[in-house]
Short mmCIF file of C-alpha atoms in Angstrom, two decimals:
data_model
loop_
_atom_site.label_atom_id
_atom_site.label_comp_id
_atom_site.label_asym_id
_atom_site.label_seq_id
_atom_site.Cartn_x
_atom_site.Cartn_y
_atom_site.Cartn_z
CA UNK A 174 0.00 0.00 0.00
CA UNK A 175 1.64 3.32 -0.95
CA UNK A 176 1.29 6.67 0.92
CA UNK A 177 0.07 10.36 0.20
CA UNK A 178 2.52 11.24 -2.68
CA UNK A 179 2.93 15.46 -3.35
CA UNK A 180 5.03 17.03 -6.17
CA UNK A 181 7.01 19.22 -6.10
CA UNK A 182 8.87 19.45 -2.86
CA UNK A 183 9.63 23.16 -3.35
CA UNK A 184 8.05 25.60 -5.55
CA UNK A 185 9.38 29.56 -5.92
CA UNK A 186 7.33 31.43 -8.04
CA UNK A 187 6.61 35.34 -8.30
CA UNK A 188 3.86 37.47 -7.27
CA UNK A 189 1.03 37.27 -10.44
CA UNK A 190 2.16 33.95 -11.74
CA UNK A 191 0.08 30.77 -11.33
CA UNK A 192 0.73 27.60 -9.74
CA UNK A 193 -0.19 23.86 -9.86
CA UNK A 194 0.65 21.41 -6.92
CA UNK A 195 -0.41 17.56 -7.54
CA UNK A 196 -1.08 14.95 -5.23
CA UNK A 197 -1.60 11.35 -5.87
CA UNK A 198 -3.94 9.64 -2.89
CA UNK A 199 -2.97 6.80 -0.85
CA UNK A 200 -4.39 3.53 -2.21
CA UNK A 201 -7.68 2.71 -2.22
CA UNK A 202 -9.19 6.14 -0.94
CA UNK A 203 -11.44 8.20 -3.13
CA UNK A 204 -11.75 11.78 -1.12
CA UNK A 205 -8.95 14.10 -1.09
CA UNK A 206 -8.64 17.51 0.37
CA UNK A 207 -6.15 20.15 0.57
CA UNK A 208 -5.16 22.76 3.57
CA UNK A 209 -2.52 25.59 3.76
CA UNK A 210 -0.15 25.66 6.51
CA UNK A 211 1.80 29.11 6.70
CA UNK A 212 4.68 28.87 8.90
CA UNK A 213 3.96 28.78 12.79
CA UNK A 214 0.15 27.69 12.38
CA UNK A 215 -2.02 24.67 12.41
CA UNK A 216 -2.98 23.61 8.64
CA UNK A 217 -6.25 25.29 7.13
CA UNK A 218 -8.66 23.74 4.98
CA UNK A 219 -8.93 25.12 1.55
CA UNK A 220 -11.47 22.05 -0.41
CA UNK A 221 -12.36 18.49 -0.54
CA UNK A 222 -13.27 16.57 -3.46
CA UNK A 223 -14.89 13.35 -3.58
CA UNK A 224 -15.25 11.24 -6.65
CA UNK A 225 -14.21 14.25 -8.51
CA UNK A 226 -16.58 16.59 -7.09
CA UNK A 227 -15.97 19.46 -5.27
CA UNK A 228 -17.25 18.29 -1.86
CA UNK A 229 -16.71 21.16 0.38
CA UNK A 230 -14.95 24.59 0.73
CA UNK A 231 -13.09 26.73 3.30
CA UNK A 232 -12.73 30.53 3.00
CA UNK A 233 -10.21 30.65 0.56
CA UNK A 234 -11.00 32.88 -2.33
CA UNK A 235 -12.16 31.90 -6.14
CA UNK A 236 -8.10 31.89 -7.11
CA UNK A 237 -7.73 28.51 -5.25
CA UNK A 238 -9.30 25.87 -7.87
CA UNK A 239 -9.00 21.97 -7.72
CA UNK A 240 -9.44 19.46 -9.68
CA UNK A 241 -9.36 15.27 -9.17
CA UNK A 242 -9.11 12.81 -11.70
CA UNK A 243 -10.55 9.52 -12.34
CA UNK A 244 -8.20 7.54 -10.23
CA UNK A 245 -8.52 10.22 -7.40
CA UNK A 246 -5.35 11.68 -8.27
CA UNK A 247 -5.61 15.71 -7.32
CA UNK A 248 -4.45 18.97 -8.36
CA UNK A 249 -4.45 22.14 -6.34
CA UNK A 250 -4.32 25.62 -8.91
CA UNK A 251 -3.87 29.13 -7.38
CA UNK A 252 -3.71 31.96 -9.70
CA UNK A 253 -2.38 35.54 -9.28
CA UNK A 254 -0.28 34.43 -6.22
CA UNK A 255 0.18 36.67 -3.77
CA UNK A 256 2.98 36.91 -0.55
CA UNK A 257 0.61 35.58 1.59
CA UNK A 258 0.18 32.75 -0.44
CA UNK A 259 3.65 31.24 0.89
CA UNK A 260 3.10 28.49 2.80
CA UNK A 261 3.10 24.56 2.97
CA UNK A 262 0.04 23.14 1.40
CA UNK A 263 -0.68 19.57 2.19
CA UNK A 264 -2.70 17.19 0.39
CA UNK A 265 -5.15 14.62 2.46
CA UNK A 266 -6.69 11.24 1.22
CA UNK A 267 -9.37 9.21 2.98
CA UNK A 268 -11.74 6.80 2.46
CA UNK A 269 -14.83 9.33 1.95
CA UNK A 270 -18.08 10.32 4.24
CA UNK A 271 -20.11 7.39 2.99
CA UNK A 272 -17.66 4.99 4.37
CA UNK A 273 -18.28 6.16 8.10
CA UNK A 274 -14.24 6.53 8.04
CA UNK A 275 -12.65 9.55 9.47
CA UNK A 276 -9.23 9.24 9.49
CA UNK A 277 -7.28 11.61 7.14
CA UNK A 278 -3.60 10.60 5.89
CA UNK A 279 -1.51 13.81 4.88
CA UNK A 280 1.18 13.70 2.29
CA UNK A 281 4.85 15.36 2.74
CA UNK A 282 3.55 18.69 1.50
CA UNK A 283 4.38 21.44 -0.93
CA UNK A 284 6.58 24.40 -0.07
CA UNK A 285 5.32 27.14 -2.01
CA UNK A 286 7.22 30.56 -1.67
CA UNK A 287 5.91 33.53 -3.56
CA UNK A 288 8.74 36.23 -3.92
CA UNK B 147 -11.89 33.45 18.97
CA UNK B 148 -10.59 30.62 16.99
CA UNK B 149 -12.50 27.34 17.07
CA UNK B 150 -10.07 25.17 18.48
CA UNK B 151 -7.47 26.63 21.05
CA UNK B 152 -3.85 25.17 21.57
CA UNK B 153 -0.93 26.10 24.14
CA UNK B 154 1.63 27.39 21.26
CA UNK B 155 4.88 26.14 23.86
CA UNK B 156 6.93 25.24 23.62
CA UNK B 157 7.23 22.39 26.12
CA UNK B 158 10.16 21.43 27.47
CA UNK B 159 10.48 18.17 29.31
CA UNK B 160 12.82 15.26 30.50
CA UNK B 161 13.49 11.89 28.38
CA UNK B 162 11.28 9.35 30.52
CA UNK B 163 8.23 12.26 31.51
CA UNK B 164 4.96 12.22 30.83
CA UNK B 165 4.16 15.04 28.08
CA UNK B 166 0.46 15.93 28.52
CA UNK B 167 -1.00 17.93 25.56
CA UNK B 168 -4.66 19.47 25.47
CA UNK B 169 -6.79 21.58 23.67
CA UNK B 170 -10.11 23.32 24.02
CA UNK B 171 -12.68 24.06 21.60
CA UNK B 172 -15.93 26.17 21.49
CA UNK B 173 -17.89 24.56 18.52
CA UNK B 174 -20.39 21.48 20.23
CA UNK B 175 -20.80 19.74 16.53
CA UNK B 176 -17.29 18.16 16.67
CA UNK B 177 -17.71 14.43 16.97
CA UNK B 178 -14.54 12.93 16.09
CA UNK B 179 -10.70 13.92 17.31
CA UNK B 180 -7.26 13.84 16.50
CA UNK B 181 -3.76 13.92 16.99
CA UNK B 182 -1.08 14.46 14.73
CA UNK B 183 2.59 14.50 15.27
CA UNK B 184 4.46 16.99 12.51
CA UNK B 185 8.27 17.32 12.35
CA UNK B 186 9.68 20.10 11.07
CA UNK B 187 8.98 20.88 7.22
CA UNK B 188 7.07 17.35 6.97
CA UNK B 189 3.34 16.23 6.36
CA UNK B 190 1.48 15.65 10.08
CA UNK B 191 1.37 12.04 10.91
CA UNK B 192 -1.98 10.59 12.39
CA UNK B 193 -1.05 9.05 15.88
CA UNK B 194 -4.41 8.69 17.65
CA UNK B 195 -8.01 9.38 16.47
CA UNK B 196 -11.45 9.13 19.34
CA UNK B 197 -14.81 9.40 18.30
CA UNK B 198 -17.39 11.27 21.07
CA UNK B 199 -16.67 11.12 24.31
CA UNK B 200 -14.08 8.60 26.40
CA UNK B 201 -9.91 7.18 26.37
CA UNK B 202 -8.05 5.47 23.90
CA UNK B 203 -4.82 4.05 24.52
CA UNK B 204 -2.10 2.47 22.09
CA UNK B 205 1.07 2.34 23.50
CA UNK B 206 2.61 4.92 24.98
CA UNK B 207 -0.16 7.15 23.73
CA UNK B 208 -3.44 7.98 25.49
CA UNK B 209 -6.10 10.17 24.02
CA UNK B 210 -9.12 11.52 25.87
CA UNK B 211 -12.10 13.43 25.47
CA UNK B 212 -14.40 15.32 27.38
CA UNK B 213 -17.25 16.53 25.28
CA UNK B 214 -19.41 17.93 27.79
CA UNK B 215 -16.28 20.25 28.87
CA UNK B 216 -14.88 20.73 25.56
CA UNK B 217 -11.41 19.58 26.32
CA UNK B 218 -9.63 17.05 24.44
CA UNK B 219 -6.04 15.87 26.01
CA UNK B 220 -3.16 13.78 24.91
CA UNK B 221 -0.60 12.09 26.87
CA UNK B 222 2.75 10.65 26.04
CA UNK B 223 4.46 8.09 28.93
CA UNK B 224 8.07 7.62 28.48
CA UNK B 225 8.96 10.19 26.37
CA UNK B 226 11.86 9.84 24.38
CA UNK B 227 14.30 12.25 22.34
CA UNK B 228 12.21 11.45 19.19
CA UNK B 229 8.82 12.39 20.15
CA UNK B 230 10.39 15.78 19.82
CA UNK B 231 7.76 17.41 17.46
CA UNK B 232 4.64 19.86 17.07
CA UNK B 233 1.86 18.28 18.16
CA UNK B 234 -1.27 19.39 16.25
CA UNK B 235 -4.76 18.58 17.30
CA UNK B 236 -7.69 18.20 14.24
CA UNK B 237 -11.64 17.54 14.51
CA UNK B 238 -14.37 17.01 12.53
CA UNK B 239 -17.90 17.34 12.47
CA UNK B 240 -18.93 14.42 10.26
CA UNK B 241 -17.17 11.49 9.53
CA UNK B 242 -15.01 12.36 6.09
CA UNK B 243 -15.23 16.09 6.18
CA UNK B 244 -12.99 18.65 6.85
CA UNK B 245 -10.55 18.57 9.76
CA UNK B 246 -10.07 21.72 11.78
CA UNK B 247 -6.56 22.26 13.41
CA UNK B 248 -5.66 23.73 16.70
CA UNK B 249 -2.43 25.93 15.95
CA UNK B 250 0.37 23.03 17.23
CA UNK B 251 2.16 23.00 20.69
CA UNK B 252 6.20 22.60 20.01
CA UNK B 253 7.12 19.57 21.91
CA UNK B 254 11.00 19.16 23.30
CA UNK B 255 12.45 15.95 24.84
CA UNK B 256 15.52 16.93 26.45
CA UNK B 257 18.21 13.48 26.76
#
């Protein structure tokens, strides 16, 4: 059974440009969300999808899309990046609300810094 | 007020002490709790998860929760050099949904 995979590691990018962070779930788990961790702080949530749907949303604005593929694969886009952007951004996969499992398995993370 | 309070630390204890860990939290619809262990610049790593009210123990960890005073805890026996970490609490309101995070407490096990 393989883990929460993330790519990259490390991202730089500049203020204005776009990003896309990818995360491939652990086996066997169809629901995968995403949450932001800037430096110092407890990890926020920024979406869920489940069986490709958009399942779920925290306050992040309309810049932060997602998208998840057939085999529950994920990608996290954030246009016109900002400095406050900068943060880790971690990818969770579990088993989905209809399975009456809870536990969420995180990934290694993405460290995004906006210059 | 944030949702789910944590004791930033940093802690600062003995290898072989008990590290006791808590949080507090003001929203009654949580049902289900965590704990995850994050070392620096890595994912958090699930160590314990409770669902309602009551103790769970597996190992040298014990979680408990106290619904009816909003207070979850977490307790570490022998603590060792490695268990040096941030400590993050997470819960949920229904089973699959989003976690919410307390803000870590920095955990150090002195040798």
């Amino acid at each position: 059974e393989t883990g929460v995979t993330q790519s990259p590691t490390h991202l730089i990018k500049t203020r204005g440009q776009q990003v896309t962070l990818r995360c491939s779930s652990q086996s066997g788990h169809n629901t995968v969300s995403w949450y932001q961790q800037a430096l110092g702080q407890g990890p926020q949530f920024i979406f869920q999808y489940y069986r490709e749907e958009e399942n779920g949303r925290g306050n992040f604005p309309p810049r932060f899309s997602g998208l998840q593929f057939p085999n529950y694969s994920s990608e996290l886009n954030v246009n016109a990046l900002e400095l406050d952007d900068s943060a880790l951004y971690l990818c969770a996969s579990s088993l989905g609300s209809t399975s009456g499992s809870y536990e969420q398995y995180f990934g290694p993370g993405t460290r995004l810094t906006v210059t | 007020q944030k949702e789910v309070e944590q004791d930033p630390g940093p802690l600062s204890v003995p290898e072989g002490a008990i590290v006791s860990l808590n949080c507090t939290y003001s929203n009654s619809a949580f049902q289900y709790f965590m704990w995850y262990r994050q070392y620096s610049r890595k994912g958090p790593e699930l160590l314990m998860y409770t669902y309602s009210s009551g103790n769970k123990e597996d190992g040298r960890f014990t979680a408990q929760v106290d619904k009816s005073s909003k207070y979850i805890s977490l307790f570490i026996r022998d603590s060792q050099p490695s268990d040096s970490a941030t400590y993050l609490c997470a819960m949920g309101k229904a089973a699959g949904n989003k976690l919410t995070f307390g803000g870590g407490t920095r955990v150090l096990v002195k040798p």
